[in-house]
Short mmCIF file of N, CA and C in Angstrom, two decimals:
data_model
loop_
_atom_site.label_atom_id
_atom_site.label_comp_id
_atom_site.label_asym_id
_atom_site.label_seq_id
_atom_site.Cartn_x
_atom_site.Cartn_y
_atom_site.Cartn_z
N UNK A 1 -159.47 51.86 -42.45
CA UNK A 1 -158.86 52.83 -41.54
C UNK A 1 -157.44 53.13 -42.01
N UNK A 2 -157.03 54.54 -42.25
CA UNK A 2 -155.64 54.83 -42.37
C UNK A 2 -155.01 54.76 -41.51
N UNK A 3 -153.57 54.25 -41.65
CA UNK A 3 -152.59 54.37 -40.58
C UNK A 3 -151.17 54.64 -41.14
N UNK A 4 -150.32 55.24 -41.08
CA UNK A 4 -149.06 56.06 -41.00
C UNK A 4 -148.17 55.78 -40.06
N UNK A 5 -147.33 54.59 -39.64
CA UNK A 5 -146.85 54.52 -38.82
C UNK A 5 -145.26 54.68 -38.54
N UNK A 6 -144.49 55.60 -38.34
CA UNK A 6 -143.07 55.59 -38.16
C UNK A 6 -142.79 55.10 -37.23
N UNK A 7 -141.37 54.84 -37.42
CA UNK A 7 -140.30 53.76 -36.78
C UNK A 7 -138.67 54.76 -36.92
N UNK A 8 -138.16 54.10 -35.99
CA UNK A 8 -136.72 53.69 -36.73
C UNK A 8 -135.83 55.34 -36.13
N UNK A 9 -136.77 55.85 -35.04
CA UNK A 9 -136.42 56.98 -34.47
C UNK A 9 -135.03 56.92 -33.30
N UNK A 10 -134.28 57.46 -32.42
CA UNK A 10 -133.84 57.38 -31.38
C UNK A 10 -132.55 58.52 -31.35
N UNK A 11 -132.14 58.07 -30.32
CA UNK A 11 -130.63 58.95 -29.58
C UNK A 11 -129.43 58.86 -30.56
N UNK A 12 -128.87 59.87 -31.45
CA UNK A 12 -127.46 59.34 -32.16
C UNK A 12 -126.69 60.43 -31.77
N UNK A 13 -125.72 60.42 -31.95
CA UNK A 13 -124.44 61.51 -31.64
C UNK A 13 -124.61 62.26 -32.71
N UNK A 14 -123.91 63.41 -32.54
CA UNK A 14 -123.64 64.35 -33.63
C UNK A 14 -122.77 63.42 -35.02
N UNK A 15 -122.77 63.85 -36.10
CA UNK A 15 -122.34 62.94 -37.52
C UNK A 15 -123.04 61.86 -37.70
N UNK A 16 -123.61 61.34 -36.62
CA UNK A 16 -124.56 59.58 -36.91
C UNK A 16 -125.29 60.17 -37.96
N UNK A 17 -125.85 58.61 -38.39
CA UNK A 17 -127.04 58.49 -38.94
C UNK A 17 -128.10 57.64 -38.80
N UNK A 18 -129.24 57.77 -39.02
CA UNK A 18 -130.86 56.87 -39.16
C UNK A 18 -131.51 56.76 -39.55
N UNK A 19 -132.44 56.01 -40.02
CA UNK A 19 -132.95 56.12 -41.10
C UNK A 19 -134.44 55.47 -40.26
N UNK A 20 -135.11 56.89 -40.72
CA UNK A 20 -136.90 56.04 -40.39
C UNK A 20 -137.58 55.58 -41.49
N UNK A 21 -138.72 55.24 -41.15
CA UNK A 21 -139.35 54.37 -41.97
C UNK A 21 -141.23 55.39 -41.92
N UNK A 22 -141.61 54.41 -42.69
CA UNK A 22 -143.54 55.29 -42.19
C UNK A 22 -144.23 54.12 -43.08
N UNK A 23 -144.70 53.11 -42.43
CA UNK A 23 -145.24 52.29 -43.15
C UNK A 23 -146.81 52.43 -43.05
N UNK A 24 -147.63 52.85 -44.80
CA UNK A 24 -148.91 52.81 -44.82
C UNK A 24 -149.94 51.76 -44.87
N UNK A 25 -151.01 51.95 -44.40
CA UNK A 25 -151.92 51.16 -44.46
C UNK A 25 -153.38 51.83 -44.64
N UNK A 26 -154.55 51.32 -45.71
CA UNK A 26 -155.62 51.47 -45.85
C UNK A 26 -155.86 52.81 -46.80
N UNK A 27 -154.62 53.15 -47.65
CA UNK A 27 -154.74 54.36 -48.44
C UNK A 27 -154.22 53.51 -49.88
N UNK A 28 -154.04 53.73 -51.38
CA UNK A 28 -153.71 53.40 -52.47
C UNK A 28 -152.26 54.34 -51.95
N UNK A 29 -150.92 53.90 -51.76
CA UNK A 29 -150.03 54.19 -51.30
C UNK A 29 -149.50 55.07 -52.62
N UNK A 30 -149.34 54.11 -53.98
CA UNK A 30 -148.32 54.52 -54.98
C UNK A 30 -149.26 56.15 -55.36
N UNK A 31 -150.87 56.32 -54.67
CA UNK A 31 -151.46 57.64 -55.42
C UNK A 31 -150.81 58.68 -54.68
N UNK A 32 -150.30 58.58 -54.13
CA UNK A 32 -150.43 60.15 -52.52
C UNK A 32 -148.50 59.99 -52.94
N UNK A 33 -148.32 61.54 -52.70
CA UNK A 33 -147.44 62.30 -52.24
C UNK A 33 -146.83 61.74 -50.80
N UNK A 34 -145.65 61.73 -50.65
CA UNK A 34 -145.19 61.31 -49.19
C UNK A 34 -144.15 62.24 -48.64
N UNK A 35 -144.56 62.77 -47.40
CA UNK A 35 -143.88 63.52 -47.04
C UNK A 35 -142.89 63.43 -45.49
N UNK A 36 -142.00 64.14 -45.07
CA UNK A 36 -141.26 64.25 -43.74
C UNK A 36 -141.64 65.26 -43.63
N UNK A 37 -142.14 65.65 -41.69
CA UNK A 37 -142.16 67.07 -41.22
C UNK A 37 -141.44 66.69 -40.09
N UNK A 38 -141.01 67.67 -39.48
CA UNK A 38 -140.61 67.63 -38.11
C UNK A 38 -140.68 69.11 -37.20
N UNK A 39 -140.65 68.70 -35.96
CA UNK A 39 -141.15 69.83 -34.74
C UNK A 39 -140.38 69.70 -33.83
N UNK A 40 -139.28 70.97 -33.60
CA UNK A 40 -138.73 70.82 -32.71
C UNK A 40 -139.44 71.68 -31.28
N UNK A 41 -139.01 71.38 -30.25
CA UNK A 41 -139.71 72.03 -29.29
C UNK A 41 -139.90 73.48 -29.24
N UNK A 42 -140.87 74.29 -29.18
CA UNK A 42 -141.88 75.46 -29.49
C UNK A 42 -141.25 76.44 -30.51
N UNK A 43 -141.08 75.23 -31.54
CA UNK A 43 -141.14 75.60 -33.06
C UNK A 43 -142.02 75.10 -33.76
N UNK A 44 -142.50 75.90 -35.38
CA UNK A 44 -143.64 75.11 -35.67
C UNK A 44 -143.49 73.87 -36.70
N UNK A 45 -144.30 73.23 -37.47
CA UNK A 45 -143.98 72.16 -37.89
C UNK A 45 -143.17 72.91 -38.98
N UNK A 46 -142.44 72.03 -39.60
CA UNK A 46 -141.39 72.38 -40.52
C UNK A 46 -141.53 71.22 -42.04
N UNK A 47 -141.67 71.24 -43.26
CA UNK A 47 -141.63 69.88 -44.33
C UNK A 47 -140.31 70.06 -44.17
N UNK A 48 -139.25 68.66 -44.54
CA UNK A 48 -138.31 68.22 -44.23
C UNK A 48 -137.92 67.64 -45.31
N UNK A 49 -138.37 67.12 -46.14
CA UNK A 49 -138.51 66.24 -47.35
C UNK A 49 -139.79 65.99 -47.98
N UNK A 50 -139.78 65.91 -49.37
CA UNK A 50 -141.00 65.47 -49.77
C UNK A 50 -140.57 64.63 -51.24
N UNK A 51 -141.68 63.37 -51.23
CA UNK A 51 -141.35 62.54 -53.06
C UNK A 51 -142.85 62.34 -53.34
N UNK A 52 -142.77 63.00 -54.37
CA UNK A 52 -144.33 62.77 -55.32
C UNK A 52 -144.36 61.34 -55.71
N UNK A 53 -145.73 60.84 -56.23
CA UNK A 53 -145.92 59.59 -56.80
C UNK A 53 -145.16 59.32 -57.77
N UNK A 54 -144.50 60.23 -58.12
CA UNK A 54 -143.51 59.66 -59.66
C UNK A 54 -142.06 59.76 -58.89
N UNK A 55 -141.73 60.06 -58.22
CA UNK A 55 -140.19 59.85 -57.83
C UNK A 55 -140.01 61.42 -57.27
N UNK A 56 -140.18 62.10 -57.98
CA UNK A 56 -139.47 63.53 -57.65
C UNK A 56 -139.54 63.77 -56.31
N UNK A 57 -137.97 64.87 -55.87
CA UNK A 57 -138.20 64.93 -55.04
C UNK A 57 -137.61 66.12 -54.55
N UNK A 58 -138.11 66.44 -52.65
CA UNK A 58 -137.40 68.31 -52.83
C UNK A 58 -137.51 67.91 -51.09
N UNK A 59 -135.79 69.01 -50.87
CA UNK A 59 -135.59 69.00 -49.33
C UNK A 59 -135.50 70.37 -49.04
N UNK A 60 -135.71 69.91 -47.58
CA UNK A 60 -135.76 71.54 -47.14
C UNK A 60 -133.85 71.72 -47.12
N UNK A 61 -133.52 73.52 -47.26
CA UNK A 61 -131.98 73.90 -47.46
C UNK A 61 -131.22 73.09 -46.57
N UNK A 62 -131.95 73.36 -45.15
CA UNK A 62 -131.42 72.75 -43.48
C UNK A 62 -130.87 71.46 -44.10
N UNK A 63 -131.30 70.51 -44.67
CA UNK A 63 -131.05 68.95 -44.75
C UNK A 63 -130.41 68.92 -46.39
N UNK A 64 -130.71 69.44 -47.20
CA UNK A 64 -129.51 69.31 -48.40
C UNK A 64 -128.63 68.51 -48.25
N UNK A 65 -128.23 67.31 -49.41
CA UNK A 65 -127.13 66.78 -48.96
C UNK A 65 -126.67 66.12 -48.38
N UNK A 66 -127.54 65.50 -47.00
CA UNK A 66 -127.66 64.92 -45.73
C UNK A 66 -128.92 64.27 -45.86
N UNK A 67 -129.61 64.43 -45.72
CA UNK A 67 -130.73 63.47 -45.95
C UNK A 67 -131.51 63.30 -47.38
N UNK A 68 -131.80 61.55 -47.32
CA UNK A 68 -132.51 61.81 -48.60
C UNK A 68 -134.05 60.61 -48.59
N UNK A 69 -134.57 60.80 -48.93
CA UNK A 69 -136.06 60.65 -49.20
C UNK A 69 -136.36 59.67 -50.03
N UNK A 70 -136.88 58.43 -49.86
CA UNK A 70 -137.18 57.65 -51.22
C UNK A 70 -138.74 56.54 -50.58
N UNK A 71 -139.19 56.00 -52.09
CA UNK A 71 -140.29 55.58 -51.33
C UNK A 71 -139.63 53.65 -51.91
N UNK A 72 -140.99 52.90 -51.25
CA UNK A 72 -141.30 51.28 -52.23
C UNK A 72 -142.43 51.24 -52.07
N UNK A 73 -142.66 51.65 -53.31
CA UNK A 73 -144.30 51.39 -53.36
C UNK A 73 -144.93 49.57 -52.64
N UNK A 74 -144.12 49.05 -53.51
CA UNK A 74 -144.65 47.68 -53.44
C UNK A 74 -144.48 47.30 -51.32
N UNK A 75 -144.17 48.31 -50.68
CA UNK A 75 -143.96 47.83 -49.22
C UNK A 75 -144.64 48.66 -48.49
N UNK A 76 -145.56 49.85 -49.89
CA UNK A 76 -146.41 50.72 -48.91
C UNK A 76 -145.93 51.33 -47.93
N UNK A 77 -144.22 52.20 -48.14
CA UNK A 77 -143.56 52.60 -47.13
C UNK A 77 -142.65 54.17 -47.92
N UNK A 78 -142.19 54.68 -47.20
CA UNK A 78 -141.53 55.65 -47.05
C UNK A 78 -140.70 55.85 -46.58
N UNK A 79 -139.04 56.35 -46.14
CA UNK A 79 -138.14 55.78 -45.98
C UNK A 79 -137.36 57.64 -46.00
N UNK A 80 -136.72 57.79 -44.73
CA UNK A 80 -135.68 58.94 -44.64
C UNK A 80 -134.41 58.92 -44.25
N UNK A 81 -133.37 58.63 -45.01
CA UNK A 81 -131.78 58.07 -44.82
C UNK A 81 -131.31 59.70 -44.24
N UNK A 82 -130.99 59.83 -42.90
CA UNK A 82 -130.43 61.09 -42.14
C UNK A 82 -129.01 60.69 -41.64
N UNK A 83 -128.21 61.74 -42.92
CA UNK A 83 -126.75 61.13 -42.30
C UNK A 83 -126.20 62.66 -42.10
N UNK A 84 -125.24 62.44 -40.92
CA UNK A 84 -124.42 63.50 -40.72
C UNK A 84 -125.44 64.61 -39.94
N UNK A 85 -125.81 63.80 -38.69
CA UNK A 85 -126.85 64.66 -37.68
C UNK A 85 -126.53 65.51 -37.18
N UNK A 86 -127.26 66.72 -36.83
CA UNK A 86 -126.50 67.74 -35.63
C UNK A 86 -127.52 68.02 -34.71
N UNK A 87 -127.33 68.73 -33.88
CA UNK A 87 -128.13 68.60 -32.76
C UNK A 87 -129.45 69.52 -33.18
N UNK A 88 -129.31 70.51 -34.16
CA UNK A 88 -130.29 70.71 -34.41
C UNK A 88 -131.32 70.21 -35.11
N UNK A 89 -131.19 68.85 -35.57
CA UNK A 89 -132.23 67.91 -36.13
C UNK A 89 -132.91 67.51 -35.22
N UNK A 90 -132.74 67.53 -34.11
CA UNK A 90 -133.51 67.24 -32.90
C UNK A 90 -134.90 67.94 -33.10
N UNK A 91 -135.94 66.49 -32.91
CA UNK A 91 -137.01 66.82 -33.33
C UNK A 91 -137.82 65.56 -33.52
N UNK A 92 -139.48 65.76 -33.22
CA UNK A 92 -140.42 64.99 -33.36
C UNK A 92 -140.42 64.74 -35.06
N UNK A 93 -140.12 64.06 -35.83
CA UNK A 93 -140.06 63.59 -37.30
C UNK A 93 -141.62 62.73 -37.53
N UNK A 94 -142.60 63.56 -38.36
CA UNK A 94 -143.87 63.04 -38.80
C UNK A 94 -143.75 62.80 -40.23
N UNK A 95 -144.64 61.56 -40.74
CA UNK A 95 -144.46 61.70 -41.62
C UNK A 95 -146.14 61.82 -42.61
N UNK A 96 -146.38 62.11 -43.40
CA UNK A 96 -147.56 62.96 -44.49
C UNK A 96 -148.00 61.89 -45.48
N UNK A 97 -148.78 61.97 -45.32
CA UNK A 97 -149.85 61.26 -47.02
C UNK A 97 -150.42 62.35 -47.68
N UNK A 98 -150.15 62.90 -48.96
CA UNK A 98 -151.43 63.39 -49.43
C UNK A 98 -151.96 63.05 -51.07
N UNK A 99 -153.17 63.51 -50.76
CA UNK A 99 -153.48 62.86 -52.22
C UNK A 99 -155.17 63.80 -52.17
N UNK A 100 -156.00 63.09 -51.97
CA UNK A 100 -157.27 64.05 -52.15
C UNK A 100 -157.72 64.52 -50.92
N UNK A 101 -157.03 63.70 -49.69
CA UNK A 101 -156.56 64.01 -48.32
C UNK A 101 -155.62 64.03 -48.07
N UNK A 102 -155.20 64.74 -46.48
CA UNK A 102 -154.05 64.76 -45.88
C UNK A 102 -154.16 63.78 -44.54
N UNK A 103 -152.94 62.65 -44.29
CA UNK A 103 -152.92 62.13 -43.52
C UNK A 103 -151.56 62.30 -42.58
N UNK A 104 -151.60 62.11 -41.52
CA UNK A 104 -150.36 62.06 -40.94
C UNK A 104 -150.41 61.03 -39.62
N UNK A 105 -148.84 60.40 -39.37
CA UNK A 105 -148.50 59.78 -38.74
C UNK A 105 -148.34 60.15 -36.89
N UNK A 106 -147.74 59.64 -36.49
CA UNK A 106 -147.90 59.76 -34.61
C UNK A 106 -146.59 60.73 -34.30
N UNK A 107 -145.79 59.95 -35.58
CA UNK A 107 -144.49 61.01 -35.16
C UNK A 107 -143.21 59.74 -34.47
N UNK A 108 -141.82 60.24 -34.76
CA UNK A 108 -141.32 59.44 -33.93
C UNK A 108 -140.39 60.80 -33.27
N UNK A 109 -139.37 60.00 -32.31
CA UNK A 109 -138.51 60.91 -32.00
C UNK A 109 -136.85 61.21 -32.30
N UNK A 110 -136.21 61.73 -32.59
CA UNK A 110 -135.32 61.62 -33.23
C UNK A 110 -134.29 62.87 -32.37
N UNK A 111 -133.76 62.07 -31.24
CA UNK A 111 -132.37 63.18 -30.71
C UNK A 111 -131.20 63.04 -30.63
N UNK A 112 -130.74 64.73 -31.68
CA UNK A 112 -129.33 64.41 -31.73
C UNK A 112 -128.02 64.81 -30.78
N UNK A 113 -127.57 64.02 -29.83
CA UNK A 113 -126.96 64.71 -28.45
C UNK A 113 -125.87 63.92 -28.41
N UNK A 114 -124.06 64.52 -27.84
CA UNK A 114 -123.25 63.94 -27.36
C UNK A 114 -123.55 63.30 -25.94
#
């Protein structure tokens, strides 16, 4: 059974930072593509970040600079360092498997408010 599970979501002020996590299970982790999406309320999903099985990697303009994306294979995890928040990052943050399928996680929540 696949599972995708993020963490590491919550409430920060504007400039904070956080860093989630998406730890896999029941997929060959190092084969699949790993990705960040996020959804803010009645907007549609958005990719946010993405790192191929070899390292590379590509952000959306919005996050340039500010967030960055990395994996460990060996921990079967995925990992999004979000520094310098604004309120418009506010948003359900999912995170993606793909490879000969697409998998995705529950989602965490991530709001950025004084």
């Amino acid at each position: 059974q696949v599972q995708l599970v993020e963490s590491g979501g919550g409430l920060v002020q504007p400039g904070g930072s956080l860093r989630l996590s998406c730890a896999a299970s029941g997929i060959i982790f190092s084969a699949y593509a790993m990705s960040w999406y996020r959804q803010a309320p009645g907007k549609q999903r958005e990719l946010v970040a993405s790192i191929t099985r070899g390292g590379s990697t590509n952000y959306a303009d919005s996050v340039k600079g500010r967030f960055t994306i990395s994996r460990d294979n060996a921990k079967n995890t995925v990992y999004l360092q979000m520094n310098s928040l604004k309120p418009e990052d506010t948003a359900v943050y999912y995170c993606n498997a793909d490879f000969l399928r697409t998998y995705w996680g529950q989602g965490t929540q991530v709001t950025v408010s004084s």
